mmCIF file of C-alpha atoms and ligand atoms in Angstrom:
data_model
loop_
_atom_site.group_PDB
_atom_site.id
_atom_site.type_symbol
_atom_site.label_atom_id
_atom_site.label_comp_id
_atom_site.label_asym_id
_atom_site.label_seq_id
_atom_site.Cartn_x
_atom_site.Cartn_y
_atom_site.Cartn_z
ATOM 1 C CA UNK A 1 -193.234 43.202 136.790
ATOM 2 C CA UNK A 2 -195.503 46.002 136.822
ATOM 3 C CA UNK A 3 -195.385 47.701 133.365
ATOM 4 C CA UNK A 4 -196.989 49.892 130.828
ATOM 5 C CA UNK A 5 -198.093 47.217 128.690
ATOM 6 C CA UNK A 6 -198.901 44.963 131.951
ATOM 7 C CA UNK A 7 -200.746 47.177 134.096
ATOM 8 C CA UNK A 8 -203.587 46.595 135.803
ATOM 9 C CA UNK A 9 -204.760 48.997 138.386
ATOM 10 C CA UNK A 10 -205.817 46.158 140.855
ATOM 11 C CA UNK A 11 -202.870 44.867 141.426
ATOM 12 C CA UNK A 12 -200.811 48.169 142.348
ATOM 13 C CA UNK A 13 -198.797 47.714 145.676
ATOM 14 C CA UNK A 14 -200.304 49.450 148.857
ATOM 15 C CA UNK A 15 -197.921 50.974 151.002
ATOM 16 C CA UNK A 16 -197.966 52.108 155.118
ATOM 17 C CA UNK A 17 -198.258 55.981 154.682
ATOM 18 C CA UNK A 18 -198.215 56.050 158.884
ATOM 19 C CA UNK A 19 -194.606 56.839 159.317
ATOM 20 C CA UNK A 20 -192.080 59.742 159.282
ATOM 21 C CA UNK A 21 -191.419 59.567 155.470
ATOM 22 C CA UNK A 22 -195.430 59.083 154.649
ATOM 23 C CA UNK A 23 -194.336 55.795 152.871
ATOM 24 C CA UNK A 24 -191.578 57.221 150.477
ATOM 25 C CA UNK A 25 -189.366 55.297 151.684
ATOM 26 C CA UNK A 26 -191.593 51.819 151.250
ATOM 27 C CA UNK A 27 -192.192 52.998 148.083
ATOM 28 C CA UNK A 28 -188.827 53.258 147.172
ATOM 29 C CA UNK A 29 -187.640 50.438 148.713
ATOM 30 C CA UNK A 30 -190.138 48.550 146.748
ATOM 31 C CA UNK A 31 -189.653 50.549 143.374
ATOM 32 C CA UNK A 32 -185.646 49.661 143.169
ATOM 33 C CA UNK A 33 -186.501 46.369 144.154
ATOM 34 C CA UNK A 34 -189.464 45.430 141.485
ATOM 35 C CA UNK A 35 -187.142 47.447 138.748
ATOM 36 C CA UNK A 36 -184.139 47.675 139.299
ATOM 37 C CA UNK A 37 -181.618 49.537 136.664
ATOM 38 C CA UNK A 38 -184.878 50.159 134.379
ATOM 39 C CA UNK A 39 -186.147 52.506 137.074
ATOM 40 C CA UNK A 40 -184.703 56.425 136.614
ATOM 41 C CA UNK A 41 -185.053 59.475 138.704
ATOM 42 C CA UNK A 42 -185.836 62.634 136.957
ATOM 43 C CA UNK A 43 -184.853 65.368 138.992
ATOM 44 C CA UNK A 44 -185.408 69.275 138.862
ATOM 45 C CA UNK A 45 -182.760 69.807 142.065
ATOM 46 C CA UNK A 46 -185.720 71.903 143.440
ATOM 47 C CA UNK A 47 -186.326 71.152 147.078
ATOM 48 C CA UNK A 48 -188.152 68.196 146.692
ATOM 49 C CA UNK A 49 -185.911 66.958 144.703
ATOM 50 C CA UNK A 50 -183.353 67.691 147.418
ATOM 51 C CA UNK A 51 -185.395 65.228 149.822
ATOM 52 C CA UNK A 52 -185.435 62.800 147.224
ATOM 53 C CA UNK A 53 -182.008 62.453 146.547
ATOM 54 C CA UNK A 54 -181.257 62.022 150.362
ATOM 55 C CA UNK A 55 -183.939 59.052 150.302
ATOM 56 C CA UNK A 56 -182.840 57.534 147.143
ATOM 57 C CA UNK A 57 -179.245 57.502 148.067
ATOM 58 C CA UNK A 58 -180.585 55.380 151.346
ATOM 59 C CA UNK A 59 -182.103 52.711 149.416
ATOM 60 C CA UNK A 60 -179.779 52.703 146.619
ATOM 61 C CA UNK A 61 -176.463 55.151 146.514
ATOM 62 C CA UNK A 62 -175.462 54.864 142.980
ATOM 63 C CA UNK A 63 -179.104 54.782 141.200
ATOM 64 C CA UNK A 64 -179.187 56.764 138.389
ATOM 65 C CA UNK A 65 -180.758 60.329 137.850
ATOM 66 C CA UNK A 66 -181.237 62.270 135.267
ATOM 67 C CA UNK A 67 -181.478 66.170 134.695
ATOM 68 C CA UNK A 68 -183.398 67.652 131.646
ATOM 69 C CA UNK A 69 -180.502 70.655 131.143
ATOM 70 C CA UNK A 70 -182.413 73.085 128.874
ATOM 71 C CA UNK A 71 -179.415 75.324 128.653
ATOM 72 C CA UNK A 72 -181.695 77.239 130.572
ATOM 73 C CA UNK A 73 -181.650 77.070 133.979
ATOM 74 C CA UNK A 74 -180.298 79.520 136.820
ATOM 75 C CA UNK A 75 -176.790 79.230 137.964
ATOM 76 C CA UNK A 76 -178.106 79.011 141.151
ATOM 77 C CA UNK A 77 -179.362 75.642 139.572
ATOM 78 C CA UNK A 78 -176.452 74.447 138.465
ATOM 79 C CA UNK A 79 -174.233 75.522 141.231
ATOM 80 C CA UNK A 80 -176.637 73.644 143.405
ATOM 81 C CA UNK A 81 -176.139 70.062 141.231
ATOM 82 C CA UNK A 82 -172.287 70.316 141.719
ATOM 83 C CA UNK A 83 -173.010 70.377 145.319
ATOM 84 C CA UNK A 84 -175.180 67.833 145.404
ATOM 85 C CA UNK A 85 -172.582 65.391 143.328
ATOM 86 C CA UNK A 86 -169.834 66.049 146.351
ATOM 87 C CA UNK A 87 -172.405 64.997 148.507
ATOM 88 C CA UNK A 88 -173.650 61.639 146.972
ATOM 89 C CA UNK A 89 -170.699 60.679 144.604
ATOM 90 C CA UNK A 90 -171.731 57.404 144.154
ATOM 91 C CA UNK A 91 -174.894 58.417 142.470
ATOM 92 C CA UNK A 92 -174.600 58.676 138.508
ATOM 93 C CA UNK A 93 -176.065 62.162 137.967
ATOM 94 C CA UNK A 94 -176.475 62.572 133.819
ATOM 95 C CA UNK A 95 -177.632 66.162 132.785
ATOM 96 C CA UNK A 96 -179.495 65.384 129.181
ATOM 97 C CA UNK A 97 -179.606 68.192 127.149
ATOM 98 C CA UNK A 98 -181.867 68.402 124.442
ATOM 99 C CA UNK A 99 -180.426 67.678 120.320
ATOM 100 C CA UNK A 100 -180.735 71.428 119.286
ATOM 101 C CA UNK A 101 -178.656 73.893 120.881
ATOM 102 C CA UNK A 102 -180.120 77.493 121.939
ATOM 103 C CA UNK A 103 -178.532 79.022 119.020
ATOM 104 C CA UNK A 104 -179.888 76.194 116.367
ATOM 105 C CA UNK A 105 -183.360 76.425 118.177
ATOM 106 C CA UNK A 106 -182.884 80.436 117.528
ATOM 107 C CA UNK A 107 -181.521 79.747 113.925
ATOM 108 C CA UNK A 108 -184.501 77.603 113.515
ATOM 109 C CA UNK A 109 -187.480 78.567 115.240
ATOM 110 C CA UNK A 110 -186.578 82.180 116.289
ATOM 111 C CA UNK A 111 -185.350 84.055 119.670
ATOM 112 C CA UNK A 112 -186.975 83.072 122.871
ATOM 113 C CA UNK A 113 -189.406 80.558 121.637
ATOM 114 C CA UNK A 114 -190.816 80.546 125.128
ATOM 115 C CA UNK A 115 -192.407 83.575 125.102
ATOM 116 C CA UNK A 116 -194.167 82.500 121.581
ATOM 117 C CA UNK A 117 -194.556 79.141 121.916
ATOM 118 C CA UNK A 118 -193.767 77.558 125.384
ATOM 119 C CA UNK A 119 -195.438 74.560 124.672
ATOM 120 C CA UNK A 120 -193.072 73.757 121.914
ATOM 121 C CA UNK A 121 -189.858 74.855 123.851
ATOM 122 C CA UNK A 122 -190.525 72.345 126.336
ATOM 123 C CA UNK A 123 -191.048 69.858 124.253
ATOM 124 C CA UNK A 124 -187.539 70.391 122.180
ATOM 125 C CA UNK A 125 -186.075 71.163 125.688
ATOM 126 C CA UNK A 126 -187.618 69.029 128.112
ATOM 127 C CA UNK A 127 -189.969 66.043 126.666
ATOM 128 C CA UNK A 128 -188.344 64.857 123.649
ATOM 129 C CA UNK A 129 -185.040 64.591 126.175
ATOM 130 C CA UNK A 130 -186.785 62.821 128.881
ATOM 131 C CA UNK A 131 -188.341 60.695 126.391
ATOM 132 C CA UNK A 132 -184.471 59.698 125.382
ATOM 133 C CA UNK A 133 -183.113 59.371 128.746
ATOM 134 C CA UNK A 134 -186.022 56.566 129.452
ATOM 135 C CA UNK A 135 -185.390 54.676 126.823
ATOM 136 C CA UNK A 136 -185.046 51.053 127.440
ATOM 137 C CA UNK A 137 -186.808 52.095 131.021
ATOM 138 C CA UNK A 138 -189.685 50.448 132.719
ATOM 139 C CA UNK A 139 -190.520 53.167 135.189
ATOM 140 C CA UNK A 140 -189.323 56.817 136.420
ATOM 141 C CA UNK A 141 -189.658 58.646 139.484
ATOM 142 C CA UNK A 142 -190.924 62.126 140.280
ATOM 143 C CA UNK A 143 -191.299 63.894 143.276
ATOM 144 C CA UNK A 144 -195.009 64.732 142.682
ATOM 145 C CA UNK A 145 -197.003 66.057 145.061
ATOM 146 C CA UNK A 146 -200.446 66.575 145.518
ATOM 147 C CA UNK A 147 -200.798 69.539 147.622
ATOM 148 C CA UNK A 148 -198.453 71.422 144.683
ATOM 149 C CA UNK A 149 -201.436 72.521 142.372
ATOM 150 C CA UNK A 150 -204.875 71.625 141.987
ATOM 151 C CA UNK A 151 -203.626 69.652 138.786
ATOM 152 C CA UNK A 152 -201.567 66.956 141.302
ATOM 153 C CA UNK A 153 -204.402 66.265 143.688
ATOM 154 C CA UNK A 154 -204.755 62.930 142.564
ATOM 155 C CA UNK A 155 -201.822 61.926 141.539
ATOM 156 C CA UNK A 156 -200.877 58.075 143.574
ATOM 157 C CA UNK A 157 -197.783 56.239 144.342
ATOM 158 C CA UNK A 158 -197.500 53.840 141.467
ATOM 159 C CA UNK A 159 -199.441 55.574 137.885
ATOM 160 C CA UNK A 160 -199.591 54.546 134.487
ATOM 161 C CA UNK A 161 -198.073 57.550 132.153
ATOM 162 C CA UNK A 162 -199.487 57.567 129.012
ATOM 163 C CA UNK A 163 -197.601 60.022 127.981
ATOM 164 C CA UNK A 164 -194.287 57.687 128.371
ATOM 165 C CA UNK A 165 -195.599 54.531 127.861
ATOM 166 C CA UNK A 166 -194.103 54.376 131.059
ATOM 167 C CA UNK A 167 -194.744 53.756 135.028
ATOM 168 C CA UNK A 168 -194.466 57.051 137.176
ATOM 169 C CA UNK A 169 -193.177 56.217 140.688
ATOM 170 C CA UNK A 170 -194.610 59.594 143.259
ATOM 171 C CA UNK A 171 -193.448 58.510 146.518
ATOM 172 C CA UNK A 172 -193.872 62.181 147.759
ATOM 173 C CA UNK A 173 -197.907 62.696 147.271
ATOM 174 C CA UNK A 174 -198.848 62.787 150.597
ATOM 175 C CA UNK A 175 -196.062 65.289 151.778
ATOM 176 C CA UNK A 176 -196.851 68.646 152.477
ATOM 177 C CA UNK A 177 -194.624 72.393 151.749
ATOM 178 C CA UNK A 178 -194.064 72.054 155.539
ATOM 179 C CA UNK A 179 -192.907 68.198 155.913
ATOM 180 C CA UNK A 180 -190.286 68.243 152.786
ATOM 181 C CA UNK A 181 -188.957 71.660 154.602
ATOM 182 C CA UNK A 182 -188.474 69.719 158.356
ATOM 183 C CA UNK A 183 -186.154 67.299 156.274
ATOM 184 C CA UNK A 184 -184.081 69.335 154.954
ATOM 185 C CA UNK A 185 -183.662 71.660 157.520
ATOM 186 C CA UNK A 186 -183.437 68.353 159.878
ATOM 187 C CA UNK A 187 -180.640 66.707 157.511
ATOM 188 C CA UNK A 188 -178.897 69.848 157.070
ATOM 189 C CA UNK A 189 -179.468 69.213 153.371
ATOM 190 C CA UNK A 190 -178.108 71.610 150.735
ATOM 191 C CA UNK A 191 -180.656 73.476 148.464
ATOM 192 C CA UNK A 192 -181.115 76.077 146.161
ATOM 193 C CA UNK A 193 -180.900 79.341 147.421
ATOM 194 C CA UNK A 194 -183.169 80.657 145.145
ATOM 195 C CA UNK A 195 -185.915 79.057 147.253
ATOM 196 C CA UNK A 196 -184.867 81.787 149.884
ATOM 197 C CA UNK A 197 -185.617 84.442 147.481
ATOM 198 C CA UNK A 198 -188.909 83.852 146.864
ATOM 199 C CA UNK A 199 -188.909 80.840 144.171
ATOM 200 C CA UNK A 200 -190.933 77.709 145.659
ATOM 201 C CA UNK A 201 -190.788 75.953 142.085
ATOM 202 C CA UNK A 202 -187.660 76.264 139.900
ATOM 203 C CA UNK A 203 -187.167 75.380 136.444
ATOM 204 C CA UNK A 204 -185.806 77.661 133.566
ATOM 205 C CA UNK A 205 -184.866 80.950 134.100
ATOM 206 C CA UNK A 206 -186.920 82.630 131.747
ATOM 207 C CA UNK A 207 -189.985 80.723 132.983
ATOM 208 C CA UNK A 208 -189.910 81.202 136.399
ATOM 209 C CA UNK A 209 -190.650 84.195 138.608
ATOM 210 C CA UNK A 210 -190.935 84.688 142.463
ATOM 211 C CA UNK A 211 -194.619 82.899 143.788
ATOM 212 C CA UNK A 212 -195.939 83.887 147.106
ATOM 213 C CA UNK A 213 -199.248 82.016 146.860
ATOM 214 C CA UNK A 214 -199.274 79.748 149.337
ATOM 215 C CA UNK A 215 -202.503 77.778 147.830
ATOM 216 C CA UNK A 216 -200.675 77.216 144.495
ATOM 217 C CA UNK A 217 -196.707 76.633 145.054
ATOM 218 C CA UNK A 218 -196.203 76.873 140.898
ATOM 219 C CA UNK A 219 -198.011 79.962 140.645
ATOM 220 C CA UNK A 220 -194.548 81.377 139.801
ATOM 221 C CA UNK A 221 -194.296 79.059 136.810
ATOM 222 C CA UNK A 222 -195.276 80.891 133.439
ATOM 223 C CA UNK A 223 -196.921 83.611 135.222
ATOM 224 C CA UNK A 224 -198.715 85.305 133.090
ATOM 225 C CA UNK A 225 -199.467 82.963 130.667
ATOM 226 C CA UNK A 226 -202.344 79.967 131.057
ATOM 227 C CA UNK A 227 -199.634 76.733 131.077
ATOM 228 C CA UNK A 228 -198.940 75.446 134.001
ATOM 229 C CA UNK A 229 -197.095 72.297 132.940
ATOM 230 C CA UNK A 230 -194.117 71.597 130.660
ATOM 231 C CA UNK A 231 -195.822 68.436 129.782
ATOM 232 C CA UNK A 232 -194.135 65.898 131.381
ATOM 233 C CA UNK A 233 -196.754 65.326 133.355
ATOM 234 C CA UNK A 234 -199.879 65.846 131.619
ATOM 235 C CA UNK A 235 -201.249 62.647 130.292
HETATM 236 S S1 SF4 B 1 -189.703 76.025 130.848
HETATM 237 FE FE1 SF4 B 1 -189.611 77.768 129.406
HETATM 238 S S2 SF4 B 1 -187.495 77.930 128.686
HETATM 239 FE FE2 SF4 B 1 -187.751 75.926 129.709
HETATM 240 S S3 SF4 B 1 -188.154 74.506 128.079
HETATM 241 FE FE3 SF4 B 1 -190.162 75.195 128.838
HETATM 242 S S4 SF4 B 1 -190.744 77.033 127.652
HETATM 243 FE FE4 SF4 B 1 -188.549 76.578 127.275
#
């Protein structure tokens, strides 16, 4: 098995990227297959996420996925998880929320730590969650892509995460705004409406604004300010 502690770059899989999915589903296929239960999906519910889900639950309906629920996050967001859970209910959807609630975090570290000090609200909100939810896991998914901001561009199928001590599974690098739009639209898949209003890249509501930069599709994303990750995927 392919792990943190085994890897070797050489002997990473090569997938077919000359089909309609640009390999996701190959690497999927293969990514269930080599892990098995110690493989998890961590999913925003944005709209790649959306495509994901649909491709997941066609290789394996009841894998498990987990949301990092910052107690943050537009209703719009939320709303658009409970539809998703009529749609797939075989799949075990967990929302993790992180150990301090808004009003210890408050008590503790003042109001609206992200405006101060984003980097350490996403790590109390988002990292040190998604570091729980993978314990005991050999590998997680992420629906990565590289045309998303000049910090993806390299980004490959199978990568070691030092950050996680983990493997990250991308099966959507090669995908462009345009292909993971035909999907949905051509699966009459269920989004977030928010996307209609001018939000390419969702995650907390005090975070994210409208983006209508079409060279940087998380320009929206702590505008204003010079992060441009929450850290879960720097390494
Ligand atoms: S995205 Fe903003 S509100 Fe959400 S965890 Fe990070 S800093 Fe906090």
């Amino acid at each position: 098995m392919i792990t943190y502690e085994t890897w070797d770059s050489e002997q990473k899989p090569t997938f077919p990227i000359d089909n309609n999915e640009k390999g996701a589903l190959h690497v999927l296929t293969w990514a269930y297959d080599h892990y098995g239960e110690d493989l998890l999906y961590a999913c925003s519910f944005g709209i790649e996420g959306i495509v994901l889900i649909d491709l997941i639950s066609q290789v394996r309906d009841d894998a498990g996925i987990v949301f990092l629920d910052t107690n943050l996050h537009f209703s719009e967001t939320y709303e658009t998880i409970e539809r998703v859970k009529e749609a797939y209910p075989r799949l075990r959807i967990h929302l993790q929320t992180p150990t301090l609630s808004l009003e210890e975090q408050e008590k503790q570290l003042g109001a609206e730590l992200w405006k101060r000090d984003p980097n350490k609200c996403c790590e109390i909100r988002k990292i040190v969650p998604l570091r729980q939810a993978m314990t005991g896991k050999k590998a997680w998914i992420s629906g990565l892509r590289r045309e998303q901001s000049p910090t993806r561009q390299h980004v490959e199928f199978i990568n070691l995460d030092k950050k996680f001590h983990n493997i990250k599974v991308c099966p959507l690098i090669h995908w462009t705004w345009k292909d993971v739009w035909r999907y949905v639209h051509g699966h009459h898949l269920s989004y977030n409406p928010l996307h209609d209003r001018g939000y390419p890249s969702i995650g907390c509501a005090p975070c994210t604004s409208p983006a209508y930069m079409e060279e940087d599709l998380r320009s929206g994303r702590w505008a204003g300010l010079r992060k441009t990750e929450c850290g879960l995927h720097e390494s």
